[in-house]
């Protein structure tokens, strides 16, 4: 890419060009096979992802939102059962809880790592609580050991929303490690094109080590059916199509390299933004590697003016997320009030995500950092 090309928030074009011939050959193979649904490409990708994650069961599905919904459907929950999750996330996490007639109960997040605060989770547990659903926001895992301890103590299931952290490595205090999504009982992910492992359309997957849950998820995703035209439970139709699977199978081979490129861009940002009093670069949790789905700053002064100054310099940026879920009109019926989740509310005012993808050049990160330094006169 030449220096004069515009900086993208996510550059899918250059990444595609690097694997274009491989991808096009794989798509042609699916077309020639005529197995557009449940073809061998789906099996191949599921097996390779299972190896990568060290998962016994990988169930591919239509998208990340479906993955979360199917995971909850597999748990034999009753209307009104409570699922604890963060209000500082994408709507999908809470949406599926509500759609199934369950009650989303929010717990606030940690101001440094942006993920569920186990102390607040503990305060929100009631006799109706059945599930804790941590979100591994921006690319590093929630503090899973205290969350798992709470789950064990209260007999709860842990479902990880791993849409943003595929490939991140979690380290337990005893030194064992696990891939993000393989720490709780069920992991869910999205292969939306801009995610770290992105398809060229919609796609998602669910993973687990538990045989009973794995079989149930497989059945639910397939119209509640194990044998065609025989239906054990009410399920859904959520499938990964063969063309997307073939593309993902190729991109999975590059995932660790893609992560390394994101980490290199993050390190360049860290260096370029050091010592600006109004800017806090992303804190790294001691228990997780960071795969930088987003590189998100906390800025304590003039966040929105900074966004405009970046825009004027040809630099895109995004606010993930401007309104915490408890203050969204969609959740007005729960009667949440401003001030109820102070950390999430403050983060919504302070965060700004910079361009982050596998194709960022040192020239681009330098230009972005220089623009921010100039804005704050540092
Ligand atoms: C992207 C995302 C989802 C939803 O994935 P889709 O494939 O778009 O349905 C869910 N949760 C989080 C945190 C996400 O970032």
Coordinates of C-alpha atoms and ligand atoms in Angstrom, one line a residue:
X1 CA 0.0 0.0 0.0
X2 CA 1.4 3.5 -0.9
X3 CA 1.6 6.1 1.9
X4 CA -1.0 8.2 0.1
X5 CA -3.7 5.6 0.4
X6 CA -6.4 6.5 2.9
X7 CA -6.1 4.9 6.3
X8 CA -9.0 2.4 6.9
X9 CA -10.5 1.5 10.3
X10 CA -10.4 -2.1 9.0
X11 CA -8.5 -2.9 5.8
X12 CA -10.1 -6.0 4.3
X13 CA -8.9 -5.3 0.8
X14 CA -5.2 -5.6 1.2
X15 CA -5.5 -8.6 3.5
X16 CA -7.7 -10.3 0.8
X17 CA -5.2 -9.5 -2.0
X18 CA -2.5 -11.4 -0.1
X19 CA -4.5 -14.6 -0.1
X20 CA -6.6 -14.0 -3.2
X21 CA -5.5 -16.9 -5.4
X22 CA -5.8 -19.4 -2.5
X23 CA -9.3 -18.1 -1.6
X24 CA -10.5 -18.1 -5.2
X25 CA -9.3 -21.7 -5.8
X26 CA -11.1 -22.8 -2.6
X27 CA -14.4 -21.1 -3.6
X28 CA -14.2 -22.7 -7.0
X29 CA -13.7 -26.1 -5.4
X30 CA -16.9 -25.6 -3.4
X31 CA -18.8 -24.5 -6.6
X32 CA -17.5 -27.5 -8.5
X33 CA -18.5 -29.8 -5.6
X34 CA -22.1 -28.6 -5.6
X35 CA -22.1 -29.2 -1.8
X36 CA -23.2 -25.6 -0.8
X37 CA -24.5 -26.6 2.6
X38 CA -22.8 -29.0 5.0
X39 CA -20.2 -29.9 2.5
X40 CA -16.7 -31.2 3.3
X41 CA -15.4 -27.7 3.6
X42 CA -17.6 -27.2 6.7
X43 CA -16.3 -30.4 8.3
X44 CA -12.7 -29.5 7.4
X45 CA -12.9 -26.0 9.0
X46 CA -14.7 -27.3 12.1
X47 CA -12.0 -29.9 12.6
X48 CA -9.1 -27.4 12.1
X49 CA -10.8 -24.9 14.5
X50 CA -11.3 -27.7 17.1
X51 CA -7.5 -28.5 16.8
X52 CA -6.6 -24.8 17.1
X53 CA -8.8 -24.3 20.2
X54 CA -8.2 -27.8 21.7
X55 CA -12.0 -28.2 21.7
X56 CA -13.8 -31.6 21.6
X57 CA -16.9 -30.0 20.0
X58 CA -17.0 -27.2 17.4
X59 CA -20.5 -26.5 16.0
X60 CA -20.4 -24.0 13.2
X61 CA -23.5 -21.8 12.8
X62 CA -24.8 -18.8 10.9
X63 CA -23.4 -15.8 12.9
X64 CA -22.1 -14.8 16.3
X65 CA -25.6 -13.8 17.6
X66 CA -27.0 -17.2 16.7
X67 CA -24.0 -18.8 18.5
X68 CA -24.9 -17.0 21.7
X69 CA -28.6 -17.8 21.3
X70 CA -28.1 -21.5 20.6
X71 CA -25.7 -21.8 23.6
X72 CA -28.4 -20.4 25.9
X73 CA -31.1 -22.6 24.3
X74 CA -28.9 -25.7 25.1
X75 CA -29.1 -25.0 28.8
X76 CA -32.7 -25.9 29.7
X77 CA -33.5 -22.5 31.2
X78 CA -36.9 -21.3 32.3
X79 CA -38.6 -18.0 31.5
X80 CA -37.4 -15.4 34.0
X81 CA -34.1 -17.1 34.7
X82 CA -31.3 -14.6 35.0
X83 CA -28.2 -14.2 33.0
X84 CA -25.5 -11.9 34.2
X85 CA -23.5 -10.0 31.6
X86 CA -21.9 -6.6 31.0
X87 CA -23.7 -3.5 29.9
X88 CA -20.5 -2.3 28.1
X89 CA -20.7 -4.6 25.0
X90 CA -22.4 -5.0 21.7
X91 CA -26.2 -5.4 21.9
X92 CA -26.1 -9.0 20.6
X93 CA -24.9 -10.3 24.0
X94 CA -28.0 -9.1 25.9
X95 CA -30.4 -9.3 23.0
X96 CA -30.4 -13.1 22.8
X97 CA -31.0 -13.3 26.6
X98 CA -34.1 -11.1 26.2
X99 CA -35.3 -12.9 23.0
X100 CA -35.4 -16.2 24.9
X101 CA -37.6 -14.8 27.7
X102 CA -34.7 -14.8 30.1
X103 CA -33.7 -11.7 32.1
X104 CA -30.4 -9.9 31.4
X105 CA -28.9 -8.7 34.7
X106 CA -26.0 -6.3 34.3
X107 CA -22.9 -6.2 36.3
X108 CA -20.4 -3.3 35.9
X109 CA -17.0 -3.6 34.2
X110 CA -13.5 -3.0 35.4
X111 CA -12.2 0.5 34.5
X112 CA -8.8 -0.8 33.3
X113 CA -9.6 -3.9 31.3
X114 CA -13.2 -3.0 30.3
X115 CA -14.4 -6.5 31.2
X116 CA -16.9 -7.9 33.9
X117 CA -16.0 -7.0 37.4
X118 CA -16.3 -10.2 39.5
X119 CA -17.1 -8.2 42.6
X120 CA -20.1 -6.6 41.0
X121 CA -21.1 -10.0 39.5
X122 CA -21.1 -11.5 43.0
X123 CA -23.5 -8.7 44.2
X124 CA -25.9 -9.5 41.3
X125 CA -26.3 -13.2 41.9
X126 CA -29.8 -14.3 43.1
X127 CA -31.7 -17.6 43.4
X128 CA -32.8 -17.1 39.7
X129 CA -29.3 -16.6 38.4
X130 CA -28.4 -19.5 36.0
X131 CA -25.6 -18.2 33.7
X132 CA -22.7 -15.8 33.7
X133 CA -21.9 -14.5 30.3
X134 CA -18.6 -12.7 30.2
X135 CA -17.6 -10.8 27.0
X136 CA -13.9 -10.8 26.1
X137 CA -14.1 -7.2 25.0
X138 CA -11.6 -5.7 22.5
X139 CA -9.4 -8.9 22.4
X140 CA -8.5 -10.0 25.9
X141 CA -10.3 -12.3 28.2
X142 CA -12.4 -11.3 31.2
X143 CA -10.9 -12.3 34.7
X144 CA -12.2 -15.8 34.3
X145 CA -10.8 -17.4 37.5
X146 CA -12.9 -15.4 39.9
X147 CA -15.9 -15.7 37.6
X148 CA -15.5 -19.5 37.4
X149 CA -15.2 -19.6 41.2
X150 CA -18.5 -17.7 41.6
X151 CA -20.1 -20.1 39.0
X152 CA -18.9 -23.1 40.9
X153 CA -20.1 -21.7 44.3
X154 CA -23.6 -21.0 43.0
X155 CA -24.0 -23.8 40.4
X156 CA -24.0 -21.5 37.4
X157 CA -23.0 -22.1 33.7
X158 CA -20.4 -19.8 32.1
X159 CA -21.0 -18.9 28.5
X160 CA -18.1 -16.9 26.9
X161 CA -18.9 -14.2 24.3
X162 CA -15.7 -14.7 22.4
X163 CA -16.6 -12.7 19.3
X164 CA -13.7 -10.3 19.8
X165 CA -11.0 -12.5 21.3
X166 CA -10.5 -15.6 19.2
X167 CA -6.9 -16.7 19.5
X168 CA -6.2 -15.0 22.8
X169 CA -4.4 -17.2 25.4
X170 CA -5.7 -17.3 29.0
X171 CA -3.3 -18.3 31.8
X172 CA -4.6 -19.8 35.0
X173 CA -2.8 -19.0 38.3
X174 CA -1.3 -22.5 38.2
X175 CA 0.3 -21.8 34.8
X176 CA -2.1 -23.9 32.7
X177 CA -3.3 -22.1 29.6
X178 CA -6.5 -22.2 27.5
X179 CA -7.7 -20.5 24.4
X180 CA -10.3 -17.8 24.9
X181 CA -13.7 -19.4 24.6
X182 CA -12.4 -22.7 26.1
X183 CA -12.3 -21.5 29.7
X184 CA -16.0 -21.6 30.7
X185 CA -18.6 -24.2 29.8
X186 CA -19.4 -22.9 26.3
X187 CA -17.6 -20.5 24.0
X188 CA -19.3 -18.5 21.2
X189 CA -17.7 -16.6 18.4
X190 CA -18.5 -14.5 15.3
X191 CA -16.7 -14.6 12.0
X192 CA -18.2 -11.3 10.8
X193 CA -15.9 -9.9 8.2
X194 CA -14.2 -7.4 10.4
X195 CA -13.6 -9.8 13.3
X196 CA -10.1 -11.1 13.9
X197 CA -11.0 -14.3 12.0
X198 CA -13.4 -12.9 9.4
X199 CA -15.4 -14.6 6.7
X200 CA -16.6 -12.9 3.6
X201 CA -20.2 -13.0 4.8
X202 CA -21.9 -14.0 8.0
X203 CA -20.6 -16.9 10.1
X204 CA -20.2 -18.1 13.7
X205 CA -19.3 -21.0 15.9
X206 CA -19.9 -22.5 19.3
X207 CA -17.4 -24.7 21.1
X208 CA -17.3 -26.8 24.2
X209 CA -15.6 -29.8 25.9
X210 CA -18.9 -31.1 27.3
X211 CA -20.3 -34.0 25.3
X212 CA -24.0 -33.6 26.5
X213 CA -23.9 -29.8 25.7
X214 CA -22.1 -30.3 22.4
X215 CA -24.6 -32.9 21.2
X216 CA -27.5 -30.6 22.3
X217 CA -26.0 -27.6 20.5
X218 CA -25.5 -29.6 17.4
X219 CA -29.1 -30.7 17.5
X220 CA -30.6 -27.3 18.2
X221 CA -28.6 -25.6 15.4
X222 CA -30.1 -28.2 13.1
X223 CA -33.8 -27.7 13.6
X224 CA -33.7 -29.8 16.8
X225 CA -32.9 -32.8 14.7
X226 CA -30.3 -35.6 14.9
X227 CA -31.9 -37.7 12.2
X228 CA -33.4 -35.9 9.2
X229 CA -37.2 -35.3 9.6
X230 CA -37.1 -36.5 13.3
X231 CA -37.1 -33.5 15.7
X232 CA -36.2 -34.0 19.4
X233 CA -36.5 -30.4 20.5
X234 CA -37.5 -27.0 19.1
X235 CA -34.4 -25.7 17.4
X236 CA -33.3 -23.2 14.9
X237 CA -31.9 -23.1 11.4
X238 CA -28.4 -21.8 11.7
X239 CA -25.8 -23.1 9.3
X240 CA -22.3 -22.1 8.2
X241 CA -22.3 -22.3 4.4
X242 CA -19.6 -24.2 2.6
X243 CA -18.1 -21.2 0.7
X244 CA -17.6 -19.3 4.0
X245 CA -16.2 -22.4 5.6
X246 CA -13.7 -22.8 2.8
X247 CA -12.6 -19.2 3.2
X248 CA -12.3 -19.5 6.9
X249 CA -10.3 -22.7 6.6
X250 CA -7.7 -20.7 4.7
X251 CA -7.8 -17.7 7.0
X252 CA -7.5 -19.8 10.1
X253 CA -4.0 -20.8 8.9
X254 CA -3.0 -17.2 9.0
X255 CA -4.8 -16.3 12.3
X256 CA -1.6 -16.4 14.5
X257 CA 0.2 -14.2 11.9
X258 CA -2.8 -11.8 11.8
X259 CA -2.7 -11.6 15.6
X260 CA 1.0 -10.9 15.6
X261 CA 0.5 -8.1 13.1
X262 CA -2.3 -6.5 15.2
X263 CA 0.0 -6.8 18.3
X264 CA 2.8 -5.1 16.4
X265 CA 0.5 -2.2 15.4
X266 CA -0.6 -2.0 19.1
X267 CA 3.0 -1.8 20.2
X268 CA 3.7 1.0 17.7
X269 CA 0.7 2.9 19.1
X270 CA 1.9 2.3 22.7
X271 CA 5.3 3.8 21.9
X272 CA 3.9 6.7 19.9
X273 CA 1.3 7.7 22.5
X274 CA 3.4 7.3 25.6
X275 CA 3.5 10.3 27.9
X276 CA 0.4 12.1 26.8
X277 CA -1.3 12.9 30.2
X278 CA -4.9 12.9 28.7
X279 CA -4.4 9.6 26.9
X280 CA -4.3 6.1 28.5
X281 CA -3.2 3.3 26.2
X282 CA -4.9 -0.1 26.7
X283 CA -3.9 -1.9 29.9
X284 CA -2.9 -5.5 29.4
X285 CA -4.5 -8.0 31.8
X286 CA -1.9 -10.3 33.5
X287 CA -4.1 -13.3 32.8
X288 CA -4.6 -12.9 29.0
X289 CA -2.8 -12.1 25.9
X290 CA -4.4 -9.3 23.9
X291 CA -5.3 -10.0 20.3
X292 CA -6.4 -6.4 19.6
X293 CA -9.7 -6.7 17.9
X294 CA -9.8 -3.1 18.9
X295 CA -7.0 -0.7 20.1
X296 CA -9.0 1.4 22.5
X297 CA -7.8 4.5 24.3
X298 CA -9.3 6.1 27.3
X299 CA -9.0 9.9 26.9
X300 CA -9.9 12.1 29.8
X301 CA -10.3 15.3 27.9
X302 CA -12.0 16.4 24.7
X303 CA -12.7 12.9 23.3
X304 CA -15.2 14.1 20.8
X305 CA -13.0 16.9 19.6
X306 CA -10.1 14.5 19.2
X307 CA -12.4 12.3 17.0
X308 CA -13.1 15.3 14.8
X309 CA -9.4 16.3 14.6
X310 CA -8.5 12.8 13.5
X311 CA -11.3 12.8 10.9
X312 CA -10.0 16.1 9.6
X313 CA -6.5 14.5 9.2
X314 CA -8.1 11.6 7.3
X315 CA -7.9 9.2 10.2
X316 CA -11.1 7.2 11.0
X317 CA -11.9 6.2 14.6
X318 CA -14.9 4.6 16.3
X319 CA -16.6 4.8 19.7
X320 CA -17.3 1.2 20.9
X321 CA -19.7 1.8 22.6
X322 CA -21.4 5.2 23.0
X323 CA -24.4 4.1 25.1
X324 CA -24.1 1.3 27.6
X325 CA -26.9 -1.3 27.2
X326 CA -28.8 -0.4 30.4
X327 CA -29.4 3.1 29.0
X328 CA -30.6 2.0 25.6
X329 CA -34.3 2.6 24.8
X330 CA -34.6 -1.1 24.0
X331 CA -33.9 -1.8 27.7
X332 CA -36.0 1.0 29.1
X333 CA -38.6 -1.5 30.4
X334 CA -36.1 -2.8 33.0
X335 CA -36.2 0.7 34.7
X336 CA -32.4 1.1 34.8
X337 CA -31.2 4.6 35.9
X338 CA -28.2 6.7 34.9
X339 CA -25.5 6.3 37.5
X340 CA -26.3 2.6 38.1
X341 CA -23.2 1.3 36.3
X342 CA -20.8 4.2 36.7
X343 CA -17.7 2.6 35.2
X344 CA -19.6 1.6 32.0
X345 CA -21.1 5.0 31.8
X346 CA -17.7 6.7 32.2
X347 CA -16.1 4.5 29.6
X348 CA -18.8 5.3 27.1
X349 CA -17.7 8.9 27.4
X350 CA -13.9 8.3 27.4
X351 CA -13.2 5.5 24.9
X352 CA -12.0 5.9 21.4
X353 CA -10.8 3.0 19.1
X354 CA -8.1 3.7 16.6
X355 CA -7.7 2.0 13.2
X356 CA -6.7 -1.6 13.9
X357 CA -6.2 -4.3 11.3
X358 CA -3.5 -6.6 9.9
X359 CA -2.2 -4.1 7.2
X360 CA -1.4 -1.0 9.2
X361 CA 2.1 0.3 8.3
X362 CA 4.6 2.0 10.7
X363 CA 4.1 5.1 8.6
X364 CA 0.4 5.1 9.3
X365 CA 0.7 4.5 13.0
X366 CA 3.3 7.2 13.2
X367 CA 1.0 9.6 11.4
X368 CA -1.9 8.7 13.7
X369 CA 0.2 9.1 16.9
X370 CA 1.6 12.4 15.7
X371 CA -1.9 13.8 15.0
X372 CA -3.0 12.9 18.5
X373 CA 0.2 14.4 20.1
X374 CA -0.4 17.6 18.1
X375 CA -4.0 17.7 19.3
X376 CA -3.0 17.6 22.9
X377 CA 0.1 19.8 22.3
X378 CA 2.5 17.2 23.7
Ligands
LIG1 C1 -19.8 -9.1 16.6 C2 -20.2 -9.4 18.0 C3 -21.3 -10.3 18.2 C4 -22.3 -10.7 17.1 O1 -21.7 -11.4 16.0 P1 -22.5 -11.4 14.7 O2 -21.8 -12.4 13.9 O3 -22.5 -10.0 14.1 O4 -23.9 -11.9 14.9 C5 -21.7 -10.6 19.5 N1 -21.0 -10.1 20.6 C6 -19.9 -9.3 20.4 C7 -19.2 -8.8 21.6 C8 -19.5 -8.9 19.1 O5 -18.5 -8.1 19.0

